[in-house]
GROMACS .gro file of C-alpha atoms in nm:
model
  172
    1MET     CA    1   1.325   1.068  -0.262
    2THR     CA    2   0.961   0.963  -0.264
    3GLU     CA    3   0.804   0.851   0.062
    4ARG     CA    4   0.805   0.473   0.073
    5PRO     CA    5   0.578   0.238   0.269
    6ILE     CA    6   0.706   0.062   0.579
    7HIS     CA    7   0.800  -0.304   0.524
    8GLU     CA    8   0.991  -0.563   0.728
    9GLY     CA    9   1.220  -0.854   0.653
   10LEU     CA   10   1.214  -1.001   0.303
   11GLU     CA   11   0.945  -0.756   0.188
   12ALA     CA   12   1.166  -0.463   0.301
   13ARG     CA   13   1.463  -0.602   0.110
   14ILE     CA   14   1.251  -0.646  -0.204
   15ALA     CA   15   1.101  -0.296  -0.164
   16ASP     CA   16   1.452  -0.147  -0.137
   17THR     CA   17   1.553  -0.337  -0.451
   18ILE     CA   18   1.256  -0.237  -0.671
   19ALA     CA   19   1.162   0.111  -0.547
   20PRO     CA   20   1.440   0.298  -0.733
   21THR     CA   21   1.330   0.137  -1.063
   22LEU     CA   22   0.965   0.228  -1.000
   23GLU     CA   23   1.056   0.584  -0.907
   24HIS     CA   24   1.275   0.619  -1.220
   25MET     CA   25   0.969   0.509  -1.424
   26ASP     CA   26   0.750   0.773  -1.247
   27TYR     CA   27   0.562   0.527  -1.028
   28GLU     CA   28   0.536   0.507  -0.651
   29LEU     CA   29   0.552   0.189  -0.449
   30VAL     CA   30   0.238   0.134  -0.241
   31ARG     CA   31   0.300  -0.216  -0.107
   32VAL     CA   32   0.512  -0.530  -0.143
   33GLN     CA   33   0.359  -0.851  -0.018
   34VAL     CA   34   0.493  -1.206  -0.037
   35SER     CA   35   0.252  -1.498   0.002
   36GLY     CA   36   0.293  -1.874  -0.027
   37LYS     CA   37   0.589  -2.094   0.072
   38GLU     CA   38   0.633  -2.362  -0.198
   39ARG     CA   39   0.598  -2.123  -0.493
   40PRO     CA   40   0.595  -1.769  -0.351
   41VAL     CA   41   0.388  -1.497  -0.513
   42LEU     CA   42   0.539  -1.150  -0.501
   43GLN     CA   43   0.263  -0.889  -0.514
   44VAL     CA   44   0.371  -0.537  -0.600
   45MET     CA   45   0.119  -0.257  -0.572
   46ALA     CA   46   0.208   0.077  -0.735
   47ASP     CA   47   0.055   0.418  -0.818
   48ARG     CA   48   0.138   0.658  -1.096
   49ALA     CA   49   0.343   0.946  -0.956
   50ASP     CA   50   0.147   1.193  -1.171
   51GLY     CA   51  -0.184   1.086  -1.012
   52ALA     CA   52  -0.331   0.975  -1.347
   53PRO     CA   53  -0.548   0.662  -1.351
   54PHE     CA   54  -0.351   0.336  -1.346
   55ARG     CA   55  -0.388   0.134  -1.666
   56VAL     CA   56  -0.316  -0.222  -1.779
   57GLU     CA   57  -0.020  -0.081  -1.976
   58ASP     CA   58   0.124   0.046  -1.646
   59CYS     CA   59   0.106  -0.305  -1.497
   60GLU     CA   60   0.280  -0.446  -1.807
   61ALA     CA   61   0.558  -0.188  -1.803
   62ILE     CA   62   0.621  -0.236  -1.430
   63SER     CA   63   0.609  -0.614  -1.459
   64HIS     CA   64   0.872  -0.619  -1.736
   65ALA     CA   65   1.104  -0.373  -1.559
   66LEU     CA   66   1.079  -0.538  -1.216
   67GLY     CA   67   1.111  -0.885  -1.367
   68ALA     CA   68   1.448  -0.782  -1.506
   69VAL     CA   69   1.560  -0.627  -1.177
   70LEU     CA   70   1.449  -0.928  -0.973
   71ASP     CA   71   1.610  -1.175  -1.214
   72VAL     CA   72   1.946  -1.012  -1.133
   73ASN     CA   73   1.878  -0.983  -0.758
   74ASP     CA   74   1.661  -1.293  -0.711
   75PRO     CA   75   1.497  -1.280  -0.365
   76PHE     CA   76   1.382  -1.644  -0.376
   77LYS     CA   77   1.566  -1.977  -0.395
   78ASN     CA   78   1.299  -2.157  -0.601
   79GLU     CA   79   1.039  -2.072  -0.865
   80TRP     CA   80   0.817  -1.775  -0.786
   81SER     CA   81   0.572  -1.544  -0.963
   82LEU     CA   82   0.522  -1.168  -0.985
   83GLU     CA   83   0.186  -0.990  -0.971
   84VAL     CA   84   0.162  -0.614  -1.031
   85SER     CA   85  -0.152  -0.418  -0.952
   86SER     CA   86  -0.293  -0.078  -0.867
   87PRO     CA   87  -0.415  -0.004  -0.517
   88GLY     CA   88  -0.781   0.010  -0.626
   89ILE     CA   89  -1.050   0.216  -0.458
   90ASP     CA   90  -1.037   0.045  -0.117
   91ARG     CA   91  -0.661   0.084  -0.116
   92PRO     CA   92  -0.421   0.006   0.163
   93LEU     CA   93  -0.298   0.307   0.361
   94THR     CA   94   0.077   0.246   0.365
   95ARG     CA   95   0.223   0.597   0.345
   96ALA     CA   96   0.153   0.919   0.534
   97LYS     CA   97   0.047   1.079   0.203
   98ASP     CA   98  -0.225   0.808   0.165
   99TRP     CA   99  -0.360   0.891   0.511
  100GLU     CA  100  -0.357   1.260   0.425
  101ARG     CA  101  -0.515   1.218   0.082
  102PHE     CA  102  -0.800   1.003   0.217
  103ALA     CA  103  -0.858   1.184   0.546
  104GLY     CA  104  -1.231   1.191   0.611
  105HIS     CA  105  -1.291   0.841   0.475
  106ILE     CA  106  -1.357   0.524   0.676
  107ALA     CA  107  -1.060   0.295   0.731
  108THR     CA  108  -0.981  -0.026   0.917
  109VAL     CA  109  -0.651  -0.072   1.100
  110GLU     CA  110  -0.495  -0.396   1.223
  111LEU     CA  111  -0.206  -0.359   1.469
  112ALA     CA  112   0.098  -0.579   1.527
  113LEU     CA  113   0.080  -0.511   1.904
  114PRO     CA  114  -0.248  -0.435   2.082
  115MET     CA  115  -0.339  -0.086   2.199
  116GLU     CA  116  -0.610  -0.035   2.459
  117GLY     CA  117  -0.650  -0.416   2.460
  118ARG     CA  118  -0.739  -0.431   2.093
  119ARG     CA  119  -0.563  -0.507   1.762
  120ARG     CA  120  -0.841  -0.397   1.523
  121PHE     CA  121  -0.993  -0.055   1.486
  122ARG     CA  122  -1.237   0.110   1.244
  123GLY     CA  123  -1.297   0.480   1.209
  124ILE     CA  124  -1.243   0.790   1.004
  125ALA     CA  125  -0.887   0.851   0.883
  126LEU     CA  126  -0.765   1.185   1.017
  127GLY     CA  127  -0.422   1.189   0.853
  128ALA     CA  128  -0.068   1.091   0.940
  129ASP     CA  129   0.290   1.207   0.966
  130ALA     CA  130   0.615   1.014   0.947
  131GLU     CA  131   0.562   0.854   1.290
  132ASN     CA  132   0.190   0.831   1.362
  133ALA     CA  133  -0.150   0.780   1.197
  134ARG     CA  134  -0.469   0.917   1.345
  135LEU     CA  135  -0.816   0.767   1.340
  136LYS     CA  136  -1.147   0.894   1.478
  137LEU     CA  137  -1.321   0.590   1.621
  138GLU     CA  138  -1.693   0.522   1.594
  139ASP     CA  139  -1.740   0.627   1.962
  140GLY     CA  140  -1.595   0.970   1.876
  141THR     CA  141  -1.260   0.925   2.046
  142GLU     CA  142  -0.937   0.983   1.855
  143LEU     CA  143  -0.667   0.719   1.834
  144THR     CA  144  -0.304   0.791   1.749
  145VAL     CA  145  -0.120   0.480   1.630
  146PRO     CA  146   0.256   0.453   1.573
  147ARG     CA  147   0.285   0.370   1.201
  148GLN     CA  148   0.549   0.107   1.285
  149ASN     CA  149   0.279  -0.080   1.480
  150ILE     CA  150   0.034  -0.094   1.185
  151ARG     CA  151   0.028  -0.442   1.034
  152ARG     CA  152  -0.246  -0.350   0.786
  153ALA     CA  153  -0.460  -0.042   0.718
  154LYS     CA  154  -0.701   0.007   0.433
  155LEU     CA  155  -0.993   0.216   0.321
  156VAL     CA  156  -1.345   0.078   0.346
  157LEU     CA  157  -1.543   0.082   0.025
  158THR     CA  158  -1.825   0.335   0.068
  159ASP     CA  159  -2.040   0.543  -0.170
  160GLU     CA  160  -1.849   0.852  -0.049
  161LEU     CA  161  -1.514   0.696  -0.133
  162ILE     CA  162  -1.634   0.586  -0.477
  163ALA     CA  163  -1.762   0.939  -0.547
  164ALA     CA  164  -1.434   1.097  -0.423
  165THR     CA  165  -1.217   0.872  -0.642
  166ALA     CA  166  -1.434   0.866  -0.956
  167ALA     CA  167  -1.268   0.994  -1.271
  168PRO     CA  168  -1.410   1.329  -1.381
  169ALA     CA  169  -1.667   1.300  -1.656
  170ALA     CA  170  -1.528   1.361  -2.007
  171LYS     CA  171  -1.625   1.688  -2.163
  172ASN     CA  172  -1.744   1.703  -2.522
   0.00000   0.00000   0.00000
């Protein structure tokens, strides 16, 4: 089974419902996020399992497949909408593999419960395992954060990140 991001509550139930379909289609779930109360918006962020660039056609295929799955197992009482996207360059760090892949790049982390009297940290991602993520803070100290305590973590858009994620130039 593919490593899945950590979610809670409704988002966890939705992730458990849709992840098998995504994995069967050779995609990986990056994040599920629900926003809005009156007419909820379900945002699903996915990556291609083969590492190839994410295309509009990928969004369409995922949207159709997940729409069918969610119509059967409707997570909402009223009308809602589905948005499918790629993680983008300044992607969220939701899985240990994301932390490992982007080690060396600047990230911001927002915690559910404060550590060292703070909820927000910025530093260089050092990697992660199933339990913890590591960050080298701007003062040079290293911070180990339980992944269960991370409310939000994402890469910071920098020239280095853009260069590292740029598609290789086409050869003639």
